[in-house]
mmCIF file of C-alpha atoms and ligand atoms in Angstrom:
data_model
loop_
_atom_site.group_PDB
_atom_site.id
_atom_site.type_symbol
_atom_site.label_atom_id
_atom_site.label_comp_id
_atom_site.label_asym_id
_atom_site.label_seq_id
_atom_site.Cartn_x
_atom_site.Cartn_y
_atom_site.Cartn_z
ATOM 1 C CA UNK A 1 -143.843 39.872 -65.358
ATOM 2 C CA UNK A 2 -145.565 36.938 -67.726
ATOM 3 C CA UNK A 3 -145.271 33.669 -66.917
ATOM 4 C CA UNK A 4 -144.910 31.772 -69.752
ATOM 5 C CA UNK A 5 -147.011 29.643 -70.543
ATOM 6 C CA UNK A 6 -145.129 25.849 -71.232
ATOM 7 C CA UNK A 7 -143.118 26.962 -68.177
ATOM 8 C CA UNK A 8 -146.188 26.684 -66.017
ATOM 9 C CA UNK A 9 -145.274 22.693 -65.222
ATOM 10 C CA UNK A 10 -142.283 21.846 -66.553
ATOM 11 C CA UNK A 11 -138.601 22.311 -67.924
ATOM 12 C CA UNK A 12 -137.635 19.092 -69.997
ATOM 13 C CA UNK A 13 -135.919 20.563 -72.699
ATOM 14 C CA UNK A 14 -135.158 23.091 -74.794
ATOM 15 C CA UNK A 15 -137.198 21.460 -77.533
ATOM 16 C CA UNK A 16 -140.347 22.745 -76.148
ATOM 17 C CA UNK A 17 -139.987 26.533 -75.765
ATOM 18 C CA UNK A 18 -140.922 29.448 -77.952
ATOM 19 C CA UNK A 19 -138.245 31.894 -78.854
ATOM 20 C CA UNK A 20 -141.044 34.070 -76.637
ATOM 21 C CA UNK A 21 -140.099 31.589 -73.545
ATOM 22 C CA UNK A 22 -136.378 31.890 -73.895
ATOM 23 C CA UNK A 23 -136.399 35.335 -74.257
ATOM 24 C CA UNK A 24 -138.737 35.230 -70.962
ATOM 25 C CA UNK A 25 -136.198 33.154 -69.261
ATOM 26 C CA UNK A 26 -133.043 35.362 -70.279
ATOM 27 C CA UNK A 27 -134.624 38.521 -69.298
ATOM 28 C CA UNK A 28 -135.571 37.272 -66.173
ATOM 29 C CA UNK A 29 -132.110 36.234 -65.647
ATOM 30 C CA UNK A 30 -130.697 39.134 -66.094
ATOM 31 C CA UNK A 31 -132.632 40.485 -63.512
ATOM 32 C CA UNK A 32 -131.659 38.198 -61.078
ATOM 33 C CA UNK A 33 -127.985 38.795 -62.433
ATOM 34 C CA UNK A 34 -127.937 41.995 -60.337
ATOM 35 C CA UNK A 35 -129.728 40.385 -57.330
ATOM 36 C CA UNK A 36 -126.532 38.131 -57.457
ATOM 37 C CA UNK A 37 -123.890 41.203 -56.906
ATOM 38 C CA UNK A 38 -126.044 42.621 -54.450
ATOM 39 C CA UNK A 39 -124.593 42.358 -50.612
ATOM 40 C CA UNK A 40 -127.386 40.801 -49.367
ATOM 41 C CA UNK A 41 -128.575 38.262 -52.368
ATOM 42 C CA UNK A 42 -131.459 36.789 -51.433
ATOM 43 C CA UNK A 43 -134.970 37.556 -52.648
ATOM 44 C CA UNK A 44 -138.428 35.679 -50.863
ATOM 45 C CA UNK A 45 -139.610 34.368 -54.246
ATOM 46 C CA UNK A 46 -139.850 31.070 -53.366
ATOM 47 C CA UNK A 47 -140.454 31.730 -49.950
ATOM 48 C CA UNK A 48 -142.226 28.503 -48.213
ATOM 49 C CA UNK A 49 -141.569 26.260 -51.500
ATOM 50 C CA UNK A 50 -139.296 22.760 -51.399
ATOM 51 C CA UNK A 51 -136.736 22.011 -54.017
ATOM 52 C CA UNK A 52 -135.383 18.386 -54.586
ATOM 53 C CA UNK A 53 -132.061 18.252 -56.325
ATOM 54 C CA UNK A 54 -132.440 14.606 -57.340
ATOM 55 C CA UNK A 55 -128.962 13.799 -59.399
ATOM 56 C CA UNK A 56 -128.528 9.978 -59.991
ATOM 57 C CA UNK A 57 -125.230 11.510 -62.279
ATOM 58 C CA UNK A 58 -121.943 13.156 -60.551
ATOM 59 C CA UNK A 59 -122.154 17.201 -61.084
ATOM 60 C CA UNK A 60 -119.863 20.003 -60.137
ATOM 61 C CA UNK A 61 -121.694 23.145 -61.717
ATOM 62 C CA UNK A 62 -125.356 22.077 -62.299
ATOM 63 C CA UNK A 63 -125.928 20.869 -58.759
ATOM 64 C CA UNK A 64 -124.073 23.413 -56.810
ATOM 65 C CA UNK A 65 -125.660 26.542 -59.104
ATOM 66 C CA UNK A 66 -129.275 25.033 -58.753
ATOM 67 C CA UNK A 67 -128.753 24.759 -55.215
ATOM 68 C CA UNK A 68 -127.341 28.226 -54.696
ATOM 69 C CA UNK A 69 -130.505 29.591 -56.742
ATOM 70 C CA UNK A 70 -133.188 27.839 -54.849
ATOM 71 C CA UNK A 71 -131.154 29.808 -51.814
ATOM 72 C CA UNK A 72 -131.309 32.911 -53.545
ATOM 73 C CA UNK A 73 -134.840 32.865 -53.847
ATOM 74 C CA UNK A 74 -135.769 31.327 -50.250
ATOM 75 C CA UNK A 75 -136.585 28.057 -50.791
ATOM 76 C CA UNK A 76 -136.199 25.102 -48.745
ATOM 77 C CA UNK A 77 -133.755 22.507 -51.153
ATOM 78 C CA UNK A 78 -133.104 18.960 -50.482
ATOM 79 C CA UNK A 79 -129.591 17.485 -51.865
ATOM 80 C CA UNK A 80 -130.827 13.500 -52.777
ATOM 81 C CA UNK A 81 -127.562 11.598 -52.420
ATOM 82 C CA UNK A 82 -128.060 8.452 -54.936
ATOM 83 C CA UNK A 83 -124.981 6.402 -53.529
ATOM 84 C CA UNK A 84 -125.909 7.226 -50.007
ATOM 85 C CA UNK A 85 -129.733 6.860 -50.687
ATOM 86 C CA UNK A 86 -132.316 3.538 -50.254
ATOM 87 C CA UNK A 87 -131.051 3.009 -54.397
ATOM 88 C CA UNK A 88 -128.513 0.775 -53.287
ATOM 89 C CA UNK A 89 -131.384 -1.425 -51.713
ATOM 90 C CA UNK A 90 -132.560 -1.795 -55.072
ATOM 91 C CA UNK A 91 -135.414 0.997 -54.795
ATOM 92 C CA UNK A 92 -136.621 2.044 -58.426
ATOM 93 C CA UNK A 93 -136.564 5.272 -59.998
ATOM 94 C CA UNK A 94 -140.155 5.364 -59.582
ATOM 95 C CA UNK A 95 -140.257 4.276 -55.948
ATOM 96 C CA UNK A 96 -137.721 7.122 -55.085
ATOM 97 C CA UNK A 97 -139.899 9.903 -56.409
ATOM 98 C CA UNK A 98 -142.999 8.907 -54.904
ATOM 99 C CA UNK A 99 -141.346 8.822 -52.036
ATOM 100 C CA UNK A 100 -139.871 12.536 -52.391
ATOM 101 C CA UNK A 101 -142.574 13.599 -53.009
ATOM 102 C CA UNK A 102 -144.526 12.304 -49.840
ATOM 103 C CA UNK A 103 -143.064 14.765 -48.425
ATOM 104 C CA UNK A 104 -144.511 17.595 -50.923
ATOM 105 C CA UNK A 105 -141.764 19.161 -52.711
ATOM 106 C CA UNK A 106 -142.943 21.506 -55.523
ATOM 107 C CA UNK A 107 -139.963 21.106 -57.663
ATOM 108 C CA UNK A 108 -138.205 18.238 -58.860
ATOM 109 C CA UNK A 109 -134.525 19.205 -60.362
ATOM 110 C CA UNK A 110 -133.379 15.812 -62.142
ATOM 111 C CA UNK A 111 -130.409 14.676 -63.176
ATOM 112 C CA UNK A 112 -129.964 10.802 -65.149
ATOM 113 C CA UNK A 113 -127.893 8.954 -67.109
ATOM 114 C CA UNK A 114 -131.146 7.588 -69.128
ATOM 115 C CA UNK A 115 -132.484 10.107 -72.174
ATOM 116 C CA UNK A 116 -136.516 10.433 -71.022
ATOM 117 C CA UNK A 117 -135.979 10.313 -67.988
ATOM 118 C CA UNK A 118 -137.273 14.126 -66.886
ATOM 119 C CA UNK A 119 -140.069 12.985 -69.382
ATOM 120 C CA UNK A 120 -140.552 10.021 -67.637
ATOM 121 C CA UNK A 121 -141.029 11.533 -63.896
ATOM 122 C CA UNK A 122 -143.964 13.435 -65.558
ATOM 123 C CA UNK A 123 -145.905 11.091 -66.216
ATOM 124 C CA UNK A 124 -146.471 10.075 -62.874
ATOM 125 C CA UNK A 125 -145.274 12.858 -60.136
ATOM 126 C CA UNK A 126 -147.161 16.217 -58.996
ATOM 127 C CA UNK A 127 -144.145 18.667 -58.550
ATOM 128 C CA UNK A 128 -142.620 20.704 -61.803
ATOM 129 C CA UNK A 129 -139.689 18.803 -63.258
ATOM 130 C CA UNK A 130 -136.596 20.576 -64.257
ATOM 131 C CA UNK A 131 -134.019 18.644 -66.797
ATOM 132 C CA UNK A 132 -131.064 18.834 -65.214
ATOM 133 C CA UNK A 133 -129.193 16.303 -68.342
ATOM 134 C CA UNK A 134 -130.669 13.198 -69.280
ATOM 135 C CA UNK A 135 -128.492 10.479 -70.684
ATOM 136 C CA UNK A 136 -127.619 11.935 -74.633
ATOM 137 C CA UNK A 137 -130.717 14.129 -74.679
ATOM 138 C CA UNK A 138 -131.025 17.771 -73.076
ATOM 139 C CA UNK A 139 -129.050 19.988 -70.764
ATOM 140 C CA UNK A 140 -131.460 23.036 -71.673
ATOM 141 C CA UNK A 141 -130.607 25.233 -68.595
ATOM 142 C CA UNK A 142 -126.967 24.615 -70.117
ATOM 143 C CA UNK A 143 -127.957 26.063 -73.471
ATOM 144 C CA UNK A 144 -129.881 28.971 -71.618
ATOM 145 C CA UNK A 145 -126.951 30.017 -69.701
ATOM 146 C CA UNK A 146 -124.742 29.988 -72.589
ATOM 147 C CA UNK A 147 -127.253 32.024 -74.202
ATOM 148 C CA UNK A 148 -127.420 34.370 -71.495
ATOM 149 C CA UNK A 149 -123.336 34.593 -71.423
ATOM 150 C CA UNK A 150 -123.724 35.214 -75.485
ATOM 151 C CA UNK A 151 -125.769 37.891 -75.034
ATOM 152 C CA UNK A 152 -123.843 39.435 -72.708
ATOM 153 C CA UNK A 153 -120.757 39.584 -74.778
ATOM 154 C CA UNK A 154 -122.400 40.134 -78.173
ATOM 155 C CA UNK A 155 -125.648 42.628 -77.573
ATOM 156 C CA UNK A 156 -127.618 40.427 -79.222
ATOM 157 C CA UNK A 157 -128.772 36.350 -79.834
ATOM 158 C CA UNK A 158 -129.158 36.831 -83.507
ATOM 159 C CA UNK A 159 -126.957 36.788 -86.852
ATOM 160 C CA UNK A 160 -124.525 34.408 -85.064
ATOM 161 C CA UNK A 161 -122.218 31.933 -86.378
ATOM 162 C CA UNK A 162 -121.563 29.653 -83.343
ATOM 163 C CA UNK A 163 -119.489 26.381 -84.049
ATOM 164 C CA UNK A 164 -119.411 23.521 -81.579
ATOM 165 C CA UNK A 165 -116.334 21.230 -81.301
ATOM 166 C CA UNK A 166 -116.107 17.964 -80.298
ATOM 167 C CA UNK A 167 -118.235 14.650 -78.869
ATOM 168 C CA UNK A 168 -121.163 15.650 -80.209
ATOM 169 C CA UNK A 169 -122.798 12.532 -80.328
ATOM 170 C CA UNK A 170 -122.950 11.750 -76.672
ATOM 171 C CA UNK A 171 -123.540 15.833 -76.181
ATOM 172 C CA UNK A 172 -126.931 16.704 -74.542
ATOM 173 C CA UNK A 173 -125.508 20.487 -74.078
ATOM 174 C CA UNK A 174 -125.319 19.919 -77.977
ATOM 175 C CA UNK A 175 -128.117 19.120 -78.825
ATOM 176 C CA UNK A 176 -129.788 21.994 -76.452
ATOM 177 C CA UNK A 177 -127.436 24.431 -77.829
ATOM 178 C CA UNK A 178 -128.241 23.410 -81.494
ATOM 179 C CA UNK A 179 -132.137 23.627 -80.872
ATOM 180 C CA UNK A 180 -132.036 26.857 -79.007
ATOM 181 C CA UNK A 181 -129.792 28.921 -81.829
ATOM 182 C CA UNK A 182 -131.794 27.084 -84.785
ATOM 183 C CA UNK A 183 -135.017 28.994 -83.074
ATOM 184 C CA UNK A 184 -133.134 31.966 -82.741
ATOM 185 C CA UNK A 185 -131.616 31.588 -86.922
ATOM 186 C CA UNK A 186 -128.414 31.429 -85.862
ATOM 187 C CA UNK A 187 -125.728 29.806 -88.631
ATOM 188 C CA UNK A 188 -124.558 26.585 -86.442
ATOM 189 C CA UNK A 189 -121.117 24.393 -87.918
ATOM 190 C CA UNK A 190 -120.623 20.903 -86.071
ATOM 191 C CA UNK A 191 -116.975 19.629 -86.399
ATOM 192 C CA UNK A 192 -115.250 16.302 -85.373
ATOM 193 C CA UNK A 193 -114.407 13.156 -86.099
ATOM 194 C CA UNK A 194 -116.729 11.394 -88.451
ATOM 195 C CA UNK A 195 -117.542 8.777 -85.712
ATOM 196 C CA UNK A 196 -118.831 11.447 -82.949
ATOM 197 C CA UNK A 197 -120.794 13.518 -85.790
ATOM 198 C CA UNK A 198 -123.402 11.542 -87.538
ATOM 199 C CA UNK A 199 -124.621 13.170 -90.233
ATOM 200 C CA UNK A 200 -127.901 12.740 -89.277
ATOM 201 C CA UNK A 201 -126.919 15.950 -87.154
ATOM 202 C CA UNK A 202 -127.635 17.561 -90.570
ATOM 203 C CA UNK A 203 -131.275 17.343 -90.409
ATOM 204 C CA UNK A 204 -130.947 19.861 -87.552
ATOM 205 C CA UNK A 205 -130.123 22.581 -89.541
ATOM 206 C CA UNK A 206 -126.550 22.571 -89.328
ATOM 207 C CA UNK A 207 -123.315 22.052 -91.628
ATOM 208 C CA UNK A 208 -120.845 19.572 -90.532
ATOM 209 C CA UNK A 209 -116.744 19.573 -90.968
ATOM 210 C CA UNK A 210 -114.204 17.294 -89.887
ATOM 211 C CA UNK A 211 -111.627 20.092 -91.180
ATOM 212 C CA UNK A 212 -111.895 22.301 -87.511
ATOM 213 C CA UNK A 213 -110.216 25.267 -89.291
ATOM 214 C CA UNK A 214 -112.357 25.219 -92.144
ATOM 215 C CA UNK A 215 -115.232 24.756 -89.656
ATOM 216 C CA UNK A 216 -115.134 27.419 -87.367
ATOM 217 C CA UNK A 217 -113.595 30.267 -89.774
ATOM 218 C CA UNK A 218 -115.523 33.087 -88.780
ATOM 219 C CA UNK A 219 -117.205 32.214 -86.160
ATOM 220 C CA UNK A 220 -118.245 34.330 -83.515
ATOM 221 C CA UNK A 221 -118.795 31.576 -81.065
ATOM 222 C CA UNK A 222 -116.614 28.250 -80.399
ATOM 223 C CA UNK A 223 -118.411 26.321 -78.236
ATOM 224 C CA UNK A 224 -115.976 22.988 -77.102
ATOM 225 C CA UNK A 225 -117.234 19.712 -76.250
ATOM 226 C CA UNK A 226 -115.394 17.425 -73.425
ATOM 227 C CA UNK A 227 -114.502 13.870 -74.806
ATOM 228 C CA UNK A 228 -117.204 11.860 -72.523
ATOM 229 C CA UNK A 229 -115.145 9.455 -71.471
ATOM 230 C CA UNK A 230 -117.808 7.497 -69.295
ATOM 231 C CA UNK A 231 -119.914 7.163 -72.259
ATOM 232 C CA UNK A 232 -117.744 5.677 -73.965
ATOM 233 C CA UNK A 233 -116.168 8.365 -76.365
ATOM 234 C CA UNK A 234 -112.333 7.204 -75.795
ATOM 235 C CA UNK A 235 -113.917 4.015 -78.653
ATOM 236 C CA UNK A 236 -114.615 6.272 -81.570
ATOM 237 C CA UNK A 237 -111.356 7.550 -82.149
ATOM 238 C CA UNK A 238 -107.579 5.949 -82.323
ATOM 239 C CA UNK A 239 -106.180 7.724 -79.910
ATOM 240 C CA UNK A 240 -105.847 10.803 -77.467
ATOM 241 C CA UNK A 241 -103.099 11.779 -79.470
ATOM 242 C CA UNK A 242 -104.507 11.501 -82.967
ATOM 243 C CA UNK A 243 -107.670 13.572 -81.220
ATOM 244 C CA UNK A 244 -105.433 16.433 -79.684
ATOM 245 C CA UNK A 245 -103.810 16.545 -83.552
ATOM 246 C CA UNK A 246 -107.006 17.122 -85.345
ATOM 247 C CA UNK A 247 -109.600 18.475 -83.109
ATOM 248 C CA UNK A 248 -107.619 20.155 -79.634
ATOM 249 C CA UNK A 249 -108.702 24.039 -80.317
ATOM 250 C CA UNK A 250 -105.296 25.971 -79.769
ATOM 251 C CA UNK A 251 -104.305 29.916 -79.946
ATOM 252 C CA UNK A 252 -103.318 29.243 -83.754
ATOM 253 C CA UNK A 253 -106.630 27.603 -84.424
ATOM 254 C CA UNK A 254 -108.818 30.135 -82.762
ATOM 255 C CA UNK A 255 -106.883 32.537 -84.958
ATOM 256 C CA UNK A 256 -109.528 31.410 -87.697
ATOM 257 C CA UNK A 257 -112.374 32.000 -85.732
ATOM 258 C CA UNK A 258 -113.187 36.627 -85.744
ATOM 259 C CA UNK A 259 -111.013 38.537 -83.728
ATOM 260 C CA UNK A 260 -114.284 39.118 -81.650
ATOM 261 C CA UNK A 261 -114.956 35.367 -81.160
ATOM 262 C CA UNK A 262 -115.296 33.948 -77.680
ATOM 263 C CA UNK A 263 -114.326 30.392 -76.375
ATOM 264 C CA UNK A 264 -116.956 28.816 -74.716
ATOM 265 C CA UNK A 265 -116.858 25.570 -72.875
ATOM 266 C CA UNK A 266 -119.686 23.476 -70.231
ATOM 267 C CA UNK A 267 -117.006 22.134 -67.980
ATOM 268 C CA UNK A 268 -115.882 20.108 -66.754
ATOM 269 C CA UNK A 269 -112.627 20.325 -69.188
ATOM 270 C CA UNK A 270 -110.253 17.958 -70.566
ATOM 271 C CA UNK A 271 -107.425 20.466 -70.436
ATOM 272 C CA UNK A 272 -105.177 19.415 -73.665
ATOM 273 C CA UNK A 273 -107.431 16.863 -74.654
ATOM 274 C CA UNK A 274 -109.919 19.278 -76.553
ATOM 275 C CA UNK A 275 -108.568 22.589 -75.616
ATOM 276 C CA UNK A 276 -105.285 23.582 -75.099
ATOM 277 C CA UNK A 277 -104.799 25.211 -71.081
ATOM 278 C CA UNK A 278 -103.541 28.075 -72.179
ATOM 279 C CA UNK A 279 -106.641 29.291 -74.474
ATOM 280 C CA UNK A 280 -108.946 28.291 -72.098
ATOM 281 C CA UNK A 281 -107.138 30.290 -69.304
ATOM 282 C CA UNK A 282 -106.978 33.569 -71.702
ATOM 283 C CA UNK A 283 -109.190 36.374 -72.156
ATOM 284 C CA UNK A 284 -110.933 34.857 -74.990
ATOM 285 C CA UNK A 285 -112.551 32.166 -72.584
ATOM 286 C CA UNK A 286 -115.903 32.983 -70.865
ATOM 287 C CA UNK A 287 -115.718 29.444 -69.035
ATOM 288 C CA UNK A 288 -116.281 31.259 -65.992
ATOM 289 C CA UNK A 289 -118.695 33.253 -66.777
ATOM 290 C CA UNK A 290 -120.895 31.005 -67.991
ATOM 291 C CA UNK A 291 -120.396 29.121 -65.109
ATOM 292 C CA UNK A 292 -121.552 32.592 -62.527
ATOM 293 C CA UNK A 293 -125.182 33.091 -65.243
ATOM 294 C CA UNK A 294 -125.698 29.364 -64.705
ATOM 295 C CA UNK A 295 -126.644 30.665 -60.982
ATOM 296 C CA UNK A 296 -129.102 33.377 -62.674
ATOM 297 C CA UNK A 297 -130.247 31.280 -65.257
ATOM 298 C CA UNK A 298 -131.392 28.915 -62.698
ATOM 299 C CA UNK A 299 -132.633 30.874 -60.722
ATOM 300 C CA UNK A 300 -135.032 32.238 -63.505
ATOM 301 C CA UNK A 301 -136.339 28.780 -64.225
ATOM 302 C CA UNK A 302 -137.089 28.117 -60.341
ATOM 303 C CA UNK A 303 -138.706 31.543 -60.457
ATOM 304 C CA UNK A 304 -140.788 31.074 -63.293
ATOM 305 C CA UNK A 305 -142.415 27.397 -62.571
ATOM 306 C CA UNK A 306 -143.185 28.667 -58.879
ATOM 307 C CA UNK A 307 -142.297 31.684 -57.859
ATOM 308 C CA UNK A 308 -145.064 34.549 -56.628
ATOM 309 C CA UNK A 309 -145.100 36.568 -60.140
ATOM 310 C CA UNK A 310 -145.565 40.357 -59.951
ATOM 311 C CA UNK A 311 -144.120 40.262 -56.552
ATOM 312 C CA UNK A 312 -140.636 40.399 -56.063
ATOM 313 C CA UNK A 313 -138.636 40.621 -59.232
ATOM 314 C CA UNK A 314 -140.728 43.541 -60.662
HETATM 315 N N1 CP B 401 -121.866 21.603 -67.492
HETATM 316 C C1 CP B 401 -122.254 20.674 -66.598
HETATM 317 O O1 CP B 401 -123.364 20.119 -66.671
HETATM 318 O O2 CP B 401 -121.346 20.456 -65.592
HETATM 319 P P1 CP B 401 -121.569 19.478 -64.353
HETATM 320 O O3 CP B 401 -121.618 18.070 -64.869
HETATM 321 O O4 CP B 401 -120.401 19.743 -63.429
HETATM 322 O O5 CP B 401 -122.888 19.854 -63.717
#
């Protein structure tokens, strides 16, 4: 297997791949998809290496599937606790890596509420840094393992139409989505309020509506966003009600999208804020799913920045 070549140091965002490197990524995924249903799943790949989940944000899926696929392949994985850790003594950002990496960890996984921030840690540590979300900019494994769950369900990443609901403006799994399926040519529709989709979003490539049937008639993908309440989302709209009436995706709703489409969502959801509980509990919902390739997704990335290649996945 090829390493690829950005992926030799680094994963800070989506932004900086090739379609060759996400294409390397997703079909090493999908290799480790079936290490993941095997009995015993557990490969030595990154035998004798040290990964440091650093998250200074609260996560559910990223943390627990990153940690699960440094497991997988054998590695030794530090959990950084930020409320529990020497931060509350005032220690910088800066101060805490160095001090990680003291102790000679050869990947960093970060999570931060600051955009730059995986940049940032470059500029000054030794390990590989992995973007776990920073502040409004990337979530690329996010986009990957959506990617991944697309492909599963479609045969193919191309000649898409893939619509994306919601907060868009405080989105980093947005933006990473957006980048990823304008490399791949895929048609991309943003819809919401005015206020959470700047036009500027335009300049990506996409088409924007604030009608959300017009918008995702169609489509093959609806991709919902969560209202980001702790960024302040609740402020660009009237209220939760007036947001459920325009923009809450429903059975009726989906109706425009093909009969084919799938509902996609990153989690965590505001059930009947943006999407009613009983679409995202039906069989047009891959939430799950995408939540089970976010393990070999991860694990690919891990794999790729460190692991022994031409040894074990082969
Ligand atoms: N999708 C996502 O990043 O979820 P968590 O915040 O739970 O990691």
């Amino acid at each position: 297997m090829k390493r690829s070549t950005f992926l030799q140091d680094h994963l800070l965002g989506i932004e900086h791949l090739s379609v060759n490197d996400i294409e390397l990524i997703l079909e090493t995924a999908e290799s480790f998809v079936e290490i993941s249903t095997r009995d015993i799943k557990k490969v030595p790949a990154l035998k004798g290496k040290t990964v440091v989940n650093l998250f200074f944000e609260d996560s559910t899926r990223t943390r627990s599937s990153f940690e699960i696929a440094a497991k997988r392949l054998s590695a030794d994985l530090i959990n950084f606790n930020a409320p529990s850790s020497s931060l509350t003594k005032g220690e910088s950002l800066k101060d805490t890596v160095l001090t990680l990496e003291a102790m000679n960890p050869h990947i960093i996984v970060l999570r931060h509420p600051s955009s730059g921030a995986a940049k940032y840690l470059t500029t000054f540590a030794r390990s590989s840094i992995v973007n776990a979300g920073d502040g409004f900019h990337e979530h690329p494994t996010q986009a990957l393992l959506d990617a991944l769950t697309i492909k599963q369900k479609f045969k193919t990443l191309r000649g898409l139409k893939i619509s994306i609901v919601g907060d868009i403006l405080h989105s980093r799994v947005a933006r990473s989505n957006i980048l990823l399926h304008q490399k791949l040519g895929n048609k991309i529709s943003l819809i919401g309020p005015p206020s959470l989709v700047p036009v500027e979003f335009e300049e990506m490539g996409t088409k924007i509506y604030y009608d959300i049937r017009e918008g995702i008639k169609g489509s093959d993908i609806v991709m919902m966003l969560r209202v980001q309440k702790e960024r302040g989302a609740r402020n660009y709209f009237p209220s939760i009600r007036e947001y459920r009436k325009f923009f809450e995706i429903n059975r009726d709703i989906f109706s425009y999208a093909k009969n084919s489409a799938i509902l996609m969502h990153p989690g965590p959801l505001n059930r009947d804020v943006e999407i009613e509980t009983s679409l995202a509990d039906s069989d047009k919902s891959v939430i799950l799913q995408q939540v089970t390739n976010g393990i070999a997704v991860r694990m690919a990335v891990l794999y790729l920045l460190k692991g022994e290649i031409d040894e074990d996945v082969d």
